[in-house]
Amino acid sequence: MVLVLGVSAGAGGAHAMLTHSDQPHLPPIDHCEVPRRAGGGVEESVFEAIHQMMGAAGARDELVSGTAVTCRCPLHADAIRAGAGARRLTIVEEPLAQLRYLRFTGQLPDSGSVILYDLGSSGLTITHADCRTDTILSSRRSTVLGGDGYDALLRWRLARDGVLTDKPTSRRHREELSDARVVTAIDTDTGDRAVLTRSDLTELFSAGIHHSASFVRQLIDETGVRPEAMVLLGGCTRSPSIRSELAELVDLPIIYDPEPDLVSARGAVLLATDRRGGDLRMPRVRAGAPLVPPTVDRRKLIAAVAVTVALGATIAGLLATGKGSPRPESGTERTPAEIVAPTPMSSG
């Protein structure tokens, strides 16, 4: 069997998996996650991940026949292409890899369209895609909603209870609550403890999840096409609380892969097998020429804007409150929360 390498690149780093071309759905032969270094480019973590997986293949005395890297935006693709040098890579638009793997596993509808709801560490990307033609009908991204922002809210909550944690620790607690219902956070300096539950996470993340649901509805209104289902992707959707709340808020069937953060890399494996080198991009509906005339309700748009303003005000209020949170008296000051300021939502 042919050994191939799939890599998903994002603002937070890179996931890579080494597997046989016909077994992307099975546990990989080897895999790694390389966080993006502060100040480093996205290509840095991608090529480090590739280096590690090539080493793993060499240790097995096997040759990697193809490598594909998924990218969310053209800037990332350009950076990876420029740094590839003599390496032969297939650079794939991320939603295309996601659709490819979902189709391979039989989770994708044969016709109609789906919403790809990708909630990762650095933000939320929502893509409305046609299942038959792999065409992007519309897409939006927000850096207000994402794992980093949720981790910041979690650190603020713990600081309010007198427990200061760093970013990796708050992320670990959030991920632990995907499996456990209760975790205990400990301040390593003072020994103080605080109990966190899934209900606490639901309370902290509720405003953002409600906002993202209005975001989905706005996207559907813009295209005028009702999707067959919504696919939950990205590591944050491992949280049962987030999944259940989205299922209640969005009136669509939910598709959820057990490893939502690896769907892109698994799709890259399939595309690395199909093609050697070059770029794979998705066609888009031409601006101003939707498939059907959109029926955008102005009241819904105004409501969505109001939610955005309210969410931004909430985060700003948390930031102001966080400035008054307790600090250790040891002289080593740690910031209990890093709140991401809201940014305008851009298309594409």
mmCIF file of C-alpha atoms in Angstrom:
data_model
loop_
_atom_site.group_PDB
_atom_site.id
_atom_site.type_symbol
_atom_site.label_atom_id
_atom_site.label_comp_id
_atom_site.label_asym_id
_atom_site.label_seq_id
_atom_site.Cartn_x
_atom_site.Cartn_y
_atom_site.Cartn_z
ATOM 1 C CA MET A 1 0.000 0.000 0.000
ATOM 2 C CA VAL A 2 1.083 3.567 -0.739
ATOM 3 C CA LEU A 3 2.146 5.745 2.201
ATOM 4 C CA VAL A 4 0.896 9.371 2.045
ATOM 5 C CA LEU A 5 1.065 12.433 4.255
ATOM 6 C CA GLY A 6 -1.780 14.840 4.980
ATOM 7 C CA VAL A 7 -1.264 18.179 6.743
ATOM 8 C CA SER A 8 -3.797 20.782 7.837
ATOM 9 C CA ALA A 9 -2.412 24.290 8.328
ATOM 10 C CA GLY A 10 -4.046 26.953 10.460
ATOM 11 C CA ALA A 11 -3.272 30.097 12.384
ATOM 12 C CA GLY A 12 -2.685 27.999 15.510
ATOM 13 C CA GLY A 13 -0.257 25.538 13.925
ATOM 14 C CA ALA A 14 -0.351 22.311 11.927
ATOM 15 C CA HIS A 15 -1.764 18.797 12.254
ATOM 16 C CA ALA A 16 -0.088 16.049 10.228
ATOM 17 C CA MET A 17 -0.898 12.390 9.764
ATOM 18 C CA LEU A 18 0.958 9.593 8.023
ATOM 19 C CA THR A 19 -1.179 6.742 6.733
ATOM 20 C CA HIS A 20 -1.845 4.439 3.805
ATOM 21 C CA SER A 21 -3.731 5.978 0.919
ATOM 22 C CA ASP A 22 -6.809 3.763 1.306
ATOM 23 C CA GLN A 23 -7.024 4.041 5.102
ATOM 24 C CA PRO A 24 -7.490 7.717 6.021
ATOM 25 C CA HIS A 25 -10.407 6.823 8.314
ATOM 26 C CA LEU A 26 -8.322 4.426 10.432
ATOM 27 C CA PRO A 27 -5.906 5.389 13.229
ATOM 28 C CA PRO A 28 -2.815 6.810 11.462
ATOM 29 C CA ILE A 29 0.573 5.119 11.400
ATOM 30 C CA ASP A 30 1.928 8.283 12.994
ATOM 31 C CA HIS A 31 0.729 11.814 13.583
ATOM 32 C CA CYS A 32 1.801 15.062 15.219
ATOM 33 C CA GLU A 33 0.565 18.509 16.178
ATOM 34 C CA VAL A 34 2.994 21.422 15.887
ATOM 35 C CA PRO A 35 1.805 24.673 17.520
ATOM 36 C CA ARG A 36 2.645 27.894 15.723
ATOM 37 C CA ARG A 37 5.550 29.703 17.336
ATOM 38 C CA ALA A 38 4.816 33.221 18.568
ATOM 39 C CA GLY A 39 5.953 35.522 15.783
ATOM 40 C CA GLY A 40 6.484 32.614 13.391
ATOM 41 C CA GLY A 41 4.773 32.122 10.047
ATOM 42 C CA VAL A 42 2.213 29.415 9.376
ATOM 43 C CA GLU A 43 4.687 27.695 7.030
ATOM 44 C CA GLU A 44 7.114 27.129 9.892
ATOM 45 C CA SER A 45 4.844 24.714 11.743
ATOM 46 C CA VAL A 46 3.802 23.048 8.477
ATOM 47 C CA PHE A 47 7.343 22.176 7.432
ATOM 48 C CA GLU A 48 8.257 21.072 10.956
ATOM 49 C CA ALA A 49 5.279 18.697 10.899
ATOM 50 C CA ILE A 50 6.319 17.403 7.483
ATOM 51 C CA HIS A 51 9.890 16.914 8.746
ATOM 52 C CA GLN A 52 8.684 14.894 11.726
ATOM 53 C CA MET A 53 6.445 12.659 9.621
ATOM 54 C CA MET A 54 9.134 12.104 6.992
ATOM 55 C CA GLY A 55 11.401 10.998 9.824
ATOM 56 C CA ALA A 56 8.716 8.577 11.035
ATOM 57 C CA ALA A 57 8.381 7.127 7.526
ATOM 58 C CA GLY A 58 12.168 6.795 7.236
ATOM 59 C CA ALA A 59 12.276 4.923 10.543
ATOM 60 C CA ARG A 60 9.866 2.391 8.997
ATOM 61 C CA ASP A 61 12.039 2.249 5.885
ATOM 62 C CA GLU A 62 9.092 3.456 3.796
ATOM 63 C CA LEU A 63 8.772 6.200 1.201
ATOM 64 C CA VAL A 64 6.084 8.894 1.293
ATOM 65 C CA SER A 65 4.619 8.994 -2.209
ATOM 66 C CA GLY A 66 2.572 12.165 -1.841
ATOM 67 C CA THR A 67 2.021 15.129 0.479
ATOM 68 C CA ALA A 68 -0.964 17.473 0.584
ATOM 69 C CA VAL A 69 -1.380 20.557 2.779
ATOM 70 C CA THR A 70 -4.738 22.211 3.400
ATOM 71 C CA CYS A 71 -4.932 25.999 3.804
ATOM 72 C CA ARG A 72 -7.756 28.212 4.951
ATOM 73 C CA CYS A 73 -6.689 31.388 3.136
ATOM 74 C CA PRO A 74 -4.570 32.482 0.129
ATOM 75 C CA LEU A 75 -1.984 34.166 2.377
ATOM 76 C CA HIS A 76 -1.213 30.865 4.099
ATOM 77 C CA ALA A 77 -1.077 29.078 0.751
ATOM 78 C CA ASP A 78 1.354 31.654 -0.648
ATOM 79 C CA ALA A 79 3.630 31.358 2.406
ATOM 80 C CA ILE A 80 3.719 27.562 2.191
ATOM 81 C CA ARG A 81 4.243 27.613 -1.563
ATOM 82 C CA ALA A 82 7.147 30.063 -1.194
ATOM 83 C CA GLY A 83 8.798 27.966 1.508
ATOM 84 C CA ALA A 84 8.331 24.620 -0.226
ATOM 85 C CA GLY A 85 11.400 25.016 -2.436
ATOM 86 C CA ALA A 86 12.032 21.728 -4.224
ATOM 87 C CA ARG A 87 9.431 19.883 -2.143
ATOM 88 C CA ARG A 88 6.571 18.547 -4.188
ATOM 89 C CA LEU A 89 3.373 19.502 -2.384
ATOM 90 C CA THR A 90 -0.290 19.588 -3.276
ATOM 91 C CA ILE A 91 -1.806 22.706 -1.689
ATOM 92 C CA VAL A 92 -5.532 22.257 -1.091
ATOM 93 C CA GLU A 93 -8.246 24.698 -0.113
ATOM 94 C CA GLU A 94 -9.411 23.434 3.282
ATOM 95 C CA PRO A 95 -13.180 23.069 2.642
ATOM 96 C CA LEU A 96 -12.399 20.904 -0.395
ATOM 97 C CA ALA A 97 -10.419 18.463 1.761
ATOM 98 C CA GLN A 98 -13.214 18.416 4.341
ATOM 99 C CA LEU A 99 -15.841 17.636 1.708
ATOM 100 C CA ARG A 100 -13.591 14.948 0.186
ATOM 101 C CA TYR A 101 -13.230 13.080 3.460
ATOM 102 C CA LEU A 102 -16.900 13.416 4.407
ATOM 103 C CA ARG A 103 -17.819 11.980 1.008
ATOM 104 C CA PHE A 104 -15.331 9.112 1.466
ATOM 105 C CA THR A 105 -16.908 8.173 4.808
ATOM 106 C CA GLY A 106 -20.466 8.461 3.486
ATOM 107 C CA GLN A 107 -21.395 11.378 5.752
ATOM 108 C CA LEU A 108 -21.917 13.916 2.941
ATOM 109 C CA PRO A 109 -25.324 14.166 1.231
ATOM 110 C CA ASP A 110 -25.314 13.202 -2.448
ATOM 111 C CA SER A 111 -27.010 16.439 -3.463
ATOM 112 C CA GLY A 112 -27.937 19.824 -2.059
ATOM 113 C CA SER A 113 -25.577 21.827 0.117
ATOM 114 C CA VAL A 114 -24.085 21.785 3.603
ATOM 115 C CA ILE A 115 -22.812 24.322 6.110
ATOM 116 C CA LEU A 116 -19.226 23.620 7.219
ATOM 117 C CA TYR A 117 -19.045 25.042 10.758
ATOM 118 C CA ASP A 118 -15.312 25.004 11.563
ATOM 119 C CA LEU A 119 -14.605 26.194 15.110
ATOM 120 C CA GLY A 120 -10.849 26.107 15.685
ATOM 121 C CA SER A 121 -8.440 27.709 18.098
ATOM 122 C CA SER A 122 -7.995 30.962 16.164
ATOM 123 C CA GLY A 123 -11.561 31.577 15.037
ATOM 124 C CA LEU A 124 -14.735 30.381 13.370
ATOM 125 C CA THR A 125 -15.068 29.742 9.638
ATOM 126 C CA ILE A 126 -18.510 29.052 8.191
ATOM 127 C CA THR A 127 -18.697 27.846 4.593
ATOM 128 C CA HIS A 128 -21.851 27.122 2.615
ATOM 129 C CA ALA A 129 -20.854 24.562 -0.031
ATOM 130 C CA ASP A 130 -22.666 22.667 -2.781
ATOM 131 C CA CYS A 131 -22.203 18.909 -2.278
ATOM 132 C CA ARG A 132 -22.452 17.901 -5.928
ATOM 133 C CA THR A 133 -20.121 20.459 -7.508
ATOM 134 C CA ASP A 134 -17.889 21.318 -4.499
ATOM 135 C CA THR A 135 -18.664 24.982 -5.105
ATOM 136 C CA ILE A 136 -18.499 27.580 -2.347
ATOM 137 C CA LEU A 137 -21.788 29.470 -2.265
ATOM 138 C CA SER A 138 -20.699 31.796 0.517
ATOM 139 C CA SER A 139 -18.170 31.925 3.352
ATOM 140 C CA ARG A 140 -17.484 34.014 6.435
ATOM 141 C CA ARG A 141 -14.830 34.054 9.147
ATOM 142 C CA SER A 142 -14.720 35.600 12.623
ATOM 143 C CA THR A 143 -11.749 35.802 14.988
ATOM 144 C CA VAL A 144 -14.017 36.819 17.873
ATOM 145 C CA LEU A 145 -15.316 33.250 18.215
ATOM 146 C CA GLY A 146 -12.734 30.503 18.702
ATOM 147 C CA GLY A 147 -10.848 28.309 21.129
ATOM 148 C CA ASP A 148 -8.364 31.035 22.087
ATOM 149 C CA GLY A 149 -11.186 33.395 23.007
ATOM 150 C CA TYR A 150 -13.021 30.696 24.948
ATOM 151 C CA ASP A 151 -9.813 29.834 26.812
ATOM 152 C CA ALA A 152 -9.458 33.515 27.720
ATOM 153 C CA LEU A 153 -12.994 33.548 29.127
ATOM 154 C CA LEU A 154 -12.177 30.414 31.095
ATOM 155 C CA ARG A 155 -9.047 32.042 32.567
ATOM 156 C CA TRP A 156 -11.115 35.086 33.518
ATOM 157 C CA ARG A 157 -13.635 32.834 35.286
ATOM 158 C CA LEU A 158 -10.868 31.063 37.223
ATOM 159 C CA ALA A 159 -9.175 34.373 38.116
ATOM 160 C CA ARG A 160 -12.484 35.590 39.513
ATOM 161 C CA ASP A 161 -12.394 32.535 41.800
ATOM 162 C CA GLY A 162 -8.797 33.307 42.828
ATOM 163 C CA VAL A 163 -7.038 30.740 40.607
ATOM 164 C CA LEU A 164 -4.603 32.035 37.980
ATOM 165 C CA THR A 165 -3.676 29.768 35.063
ATOM 166 C CA ASP A 166 -1.763 30.147 31.821
ATOM 167 C CA LYS A 167 -3.068 29.607 28.300
ATOM 168 C CA PRO A 168 -1.990 25.931 27.864
ATOM 169 C CA THR A 169 -3.542 24.998 31.215
ATOM 170 C CA SER A 170 -6.873 26.661 30.475
ATOM 171 C CA ARG A 171 -6.956 24.892 27.115
ATOM 172 C CA ARG A 172 -6.263 21.567 28.810
ATOM 173 C CA HIS A 173 -9.117 22.122 31.255
ATOM 174 C CA ARG A 174 -11.488 22.988 28.405
ATOM 175 C CA GLU A 175 -10.496 19.849 26.501
ATOM 176 C CA GLU A 176 -10.817 17.689 29.626
ATOM 177 C CA LEU A 177 -14.427 18.799 29.964
ATOM 178 C CA SER A 178 -15.141 17.223 26.575
ATOM 179 C CA ASP A 179 -14.935 13.839 28.351
ATOM 180 C CA ALA A 180 -15.322 14.650 32.059
ATOM 181 C CA ARG A 181 -18.197 16.543 33.631
ATOM 182 C CA VAL A 182 -16.086 18.113 36.373
ATOM 183 C CA VAL A 183 -12.415 19.154 36.598
ATOM 184 C CA THR A 184 -10.410 20.875 39.325
ATOM 185 C CA ALA A 185 -8.119 23.794 38.446
ATOM 186 C CA ILE A 186 -5.151 24.492 40.744
ATOM 187 C CA ASP A 187 -3.121 27.690 41.053
ATOM 188 C CA THR A 188 0.478 26.418 41.042
ATOM 189 C CA ASP A 189 1.700 29.444 43.023
ATOM 190 C CA THR A 190 -0.859 29.561 45.828
ATOM 191 C CA GLY A 191 -2.327 26.061 45.786
ATOM 192 C CA ASP A 192 -5.841 27.526 45.580
ATOM 193 C CA ARG A 193 -8.407 25.391 43.775
ATOM 194 C CA ALA A 194 -11.554 25.957 41.747
ATOM 195 C CA VAL A 195 -14.052 23.442 40.391
ATOM 196 C CA LEU A 196 -15.197 23.710 36.772
ATOM 197 C CA THR A 197 -18.181 21.916 35.269
ATOM 198 C CA ARG A 198 -19.625 21.570 31.793
ATOM 199 C CA SER A 199 -22.424 23.865 32.903
ATOM 200 C CA ASP A 200 -19.816 26.530 33.635
ATOM 201 C CA LEU A 201 -18.496 26.219 30.078
ATOM 202 C CA THR A 202 -22.004 26.413 28.653
ATOM 203 C CA GLU A 203 -22.601 29.637 30.583
ATOM 204 C CA LEU A 204 -19.289 31.169 29.448
ATOM 205 C CA PHE A 205 -19.643 30.207 25.778
ATOM 206 C CA SER A 206 -23.388 30.713 25.374
ATOM 207 C CA ALA A 207 -23.219 34.275 23.960
ATOM 208 C CA GLY A 208 -20.669 33.267 21.331
ATOM 209 C CA ILE A 209 -22.578 30.149 20.298
ATOM 210 C CA HIS A 210 -25.824 32.105 19.985
ATOM 211 C CA HIS A 211 -24.029 34.661 17.863
ATOM 212 C CA SER A 212 -22.564 31.978 15.594
ATOM 213 C CA ALA A 213 -26.050 30.519 15.076
ATOM 214 C CA SER A 214 -27.281 33.897 13.834
ATOM 215 C CA PHE A 215 -24.158 33.962 11.666
ATOM 216 C CA VAL A 216 -25.241 30.648 10.069
ATOM 217 C CA ARG A 217 -28.774 31.897 9.456
ATOM 218 C CA GLN A 218 -27.451 35.070 7.838
ATOM 219 C CA LEU A 219 -25.268 33.007 5.483
ATOM 220 C CA ILE A 220 -28.261 30.904 4.449
ATOM 221 C CA ASP A 221 -30.331 34.042 3.834
ATOM 222 C CA GLU A 222 -27.573 35.497 1.650
ATOM 223 C CA THR A 223 -27.417 32.472 -0.647
ATOM 224 C CA GLY A 224 -31.140 31.738 -0.637
ATOM 225 C CA VAL A 225 -30.321 28.017 -0.515
ATOM 226 C CA ARG A 226 -31.386 25.882 2.432
ATOM 227 C CA PRO A 227 -28.646 23.357 3.312
ATOM 228 C CA GLU A 228 -29.267 19.678 3.906
ATOM 229 C CA ALA A 229 -27.156 19.612 7.082
ATOM 230 C CA MET A 230 -24.526 21.404 9.162
ATOM 231 C CA VAL A 231 -21.124 19.750 9.651
ATOM 232 C CA LEU A 232 -19.340 20.487 12.942
ATOM 233 C CA LEU A 233 -15.567 20.697 12.501
ATOM 234 C CA GLY A 234 -12.565 21.880 14.502
ATOM 235 C CA GLY A 235 -11.297 20.853 17.910
ATOM 236 C CA CYS A 236 -13.730 23.071 19.842
ATOM 237 C CA THR A 237 -16.725 21.059 18.618
ATOM 238 C CA ARG A 238 -15.484 18.096 20.648
ATOM 239 C CA SER A 239 -17.294 19.796 23.528
ATOM 240 C CA PRO A 240 -20.702 18.122 24.069
ATOM 241 C CA SER A 241 -22.029 21.418 25.462
ATOM 242 C CA ILE A 242 -21.213 23.301 22.256
ATOM 243 C CA ARG A 243 -22.650 20.545 20.057
ATOM 244 C CA SER A 244 -25.909 20.273 21.979
ATOM 245 C CA GLU A 245 -26.451 24.032 22.053
ATOM 246 C CA LEU A 246 -25.801 24.373 18.321
ATOM 247 C CA ALA A 247 -28.213 21.522 17.614
ATOM 248 C CA GLU A 248 -30.913 23.407 19.538
ATOM 249 C CA LEU A 249 -30.222 26.780 17.929
ATOM 250 C CA VAL A 250 -29.822 25.752 14.277
ATOM 251 C CA ASP A 251 -32.736 23.959 12.664
ATOM 252 C CA LEU A 252 -30.591 21.583 10.588
ATOM 253 C CA PRO A 253 -29.480 17.947 10.864
ATOM 254 C CA ILE A 254 -26.011 17.781 12.460
ATOM 255 C CA ILE A 255 -23.075 15.827 10.984
ATOM 256 C CA TYR A 256 -20.268 15.213 13.451
ATOM 257 C CA ASP A 257 -17.115 13.178 12.884
ATOM 258 C CA PRO A 258 -15.648 11.645 16.077
ATOM 259 C CA GLU A 259 -12.347 13.438 15.373
ATOM 260 C CA PRO A 260 -13.484 16.800 13.993
ATOM 261 C CA ASP A 261 -10.031 18.405 14.207
ATOM 262 C CA LEU A 262 -8.529 15.740 11.905
ATOM 263 C CA VAL A 263 -11.094 15.857 9.091
ATOM 264 C CA SER A 264 -9.004 18.328 7.054
ATOM 265 C CA ALA A 265 -5.791 16.282 7.371
ATOM 266 C CA ARG A 266 -7.644 13.074 6.475
ATOM 267 C CA GLY A 267 -9.094 14.759 3.403
ATOM 268 C CA ALA A 268 -5.597 15.930 2.495
ATOM 269 C CA VAL A 269 -4.476 12.265 2.576
ATOM 270 C CA LEU A 270 -7.097 11.370 -0.024
ATOM 271 C CA LEU A 271 -6.161 14.305 -2.240
ATOM 272 C CA ALA A 272 -2.441 13.548 -1.938
ATOM 273 C CA THR A 273 -3.255 10.159 -3.386
ATOM 274 C CA ASP A 274 -5.298 11.579 -6.263
ATOM 275 C CA ARG A 275 -2.835 14.285 -7.318
ATOM 276 C CA ARG A 276 0.885 14.984 -7.128
ATOM 277 C CA GLY A 277 1.768 18.664 -6.742
ATOM 278 C CA GLY A 278 0.028 21.883 -7.713
ATOM 279 C CA ASP A 279 -2.952 23.666 -6.193
ATOM 280 C CA LEU A 280 -6.530 22.489 -5.711
ATOM 281 C CA ARG A 281 -9.030 25.312 -5.364
ATOM 282 C CA MET A 282 -12.803 25.436 -5.173
ATOM 283 C CA PRO A 283 -15.002 27.352 -7.607
ATOM 284 C CA ARG A 284 -17.116 30.130 -6.113
ATOM 285 C CA VAL A 285 -20.444 31.570 -7.049
ATOM 286 C CA ARG A 286 -19.678 34.863 -8.773
ATOM 287 C CA ALA A 287 -20.390 37.890 -6.602
ATOM 288 C CA GLY A 288 -23.773 39.324 -7.502
ATOM 289 C CA ALA A 289 -24.937 36.118 -9.183
ATOM 290 C CA PRO A 290 -26.319 33.747 -6.513
ATOM 291 C CA LEU A 291 -27.930 30.445 -7.510
ATOM 292 C CA VAL A 292 -31.338 31.864 -6.625
ATOM 293 C CA PRO A 293 -32.355 35.396 -5.695
ATOM 294 C CA PRO A 294 -31.589 35.854 -1.991
ATOM 295 C CA THR A 295 -34.398 36.746 0.367
ATOM 296 C CA VAL A 296 -32.566 38.624 3.073
ATOM 297 C CA ASP A 297 -34.785 39.858 5.877
ATOM 298 C CA ARG A 298 -33.548 43.283 6.954
ATOM 299 C CA ARG A 299 -34.862 42.697 10.473
ATOM 300 C CA LYS A 300 -32.728 39.543 10.765
ATOM 301 C CA LEU A 301 -29.658 41.406 9.580
ATOM 302 C CA ILE A 302 -30.252 44.181 12.113
ATOM 303 C CA ALA A 303 -30.718 41.571 14.846
ATOM 304 C CA ALA A 304 -27.434 39.881 13.865
ATOM 305 C CA VAL A 305 -25.604 43.202 14.064
ATOM 306 C CA ALA A 306 -27.134 43.841 17.473
ATOM 307 C CA VAL A 307 -25.885 40.473 18.722
ATOM 308 C CA THR A 308 -22.390 41.276 17.433
ATOM 309 C CA VAL A 309 -22.362 44.607 19.285
ATOM 310 C CA ALA A 310 -23.666 42.988 22.468
ATOM 311 C CA LEU A 311 -21.056 40.228 22.315
ATOM 312 C CA GLY A 312 -18.281 42.755 21.774
ATOM 313 C CA ALA A 313 -19.511 44.808 24.717
ATOM 314 C CA THR A 314 -19.609 41.680 26.896
ATOM 315 C CA ILE A 315 -16.010 40.793 26.045
ATOM 316 C CA ALA A 316 -14.885 44.370 26.610
ATOM 317 C CA GLY A 317 -16.600 44.310 30.001
ATOM 318 C CA LEU A 318 -14.832 41.084 30.917
ATOM 319 C CA LEU A 319 -11.538 42.625 29.922
ATOM 320 C CA ALA A 320 -12.157 45.624 32.162
ATOM 321 C CA THR A 321 -13.170 43.330 35.022
ATOM 322 C CA GLY A 322 -10.124 41.137 34.433
ATOM 323 C CA LYS A 323 -7.845 44.111 35.107
ATOM 324 C CA GLY A 324 -8.996 44.062 38.683
ATOM 325 C CA SER A 325 -8.567 40.296 39.167
ATOM 326 C CA PRO A 326 -6.300 39.084 41.977
ATOM 327 C CA ARG A 327 -2.599 38.664 41.250
ATOM 328 C CA PRO A 328 -0.043 36.487 43.027
ATOM 329 C CA GLU A 329 1.933 38.360 45.645
ATOM 330 C CA SER A 330 5.183 36.653 44.719
ATOM 331 C CA GLY A 331 6.170 39.453 42.341
ATOM 332 C CA THR A 332 5.663 37.338 39.234
ATOM 333 C CA GLU A 333 2.669 38.826 37.503
ATOM 334 C CA ARG A 334 0.544 36.712 35.182
ATOM 335 C CA THR A 335 -2.321 37.902 33.050
ATOM 336 C CA PRO A 336 -5.421 35.926 34.010
ATOM 337 C CA ALA A 337 -7.145 36.470 30.672
ATOM 338 C CA GLU A 338 -6.311 37.505 27.152
ATOM 339 C CA ILE A 339 -9.558 38.664 25.649
ATOM 340 C CA VAL A 340 -9.640 38.958 21.874
ATOM 341 C CA ALA A 341 -11.210 42.224 20.809
ATOM 342 C CA PRO A 342 -14.029 41.848 18.261
ATOM 343 C CA THR A 343 -13.093 42.386 14.644
ATOM 344 C CA PRO A 344 -15.323 43.085 11.644
ATOM 345 C CA MET A 345 -16.476 39.967 9.843
ATOM 346 C CA SER A 346 -15.096 39.697 6.356
ATOM 347 C CA SER A 347 -16.246 37.655 3.427
ATOM 348 C CA GLY A 348 -14.136 34.994 1.810
#
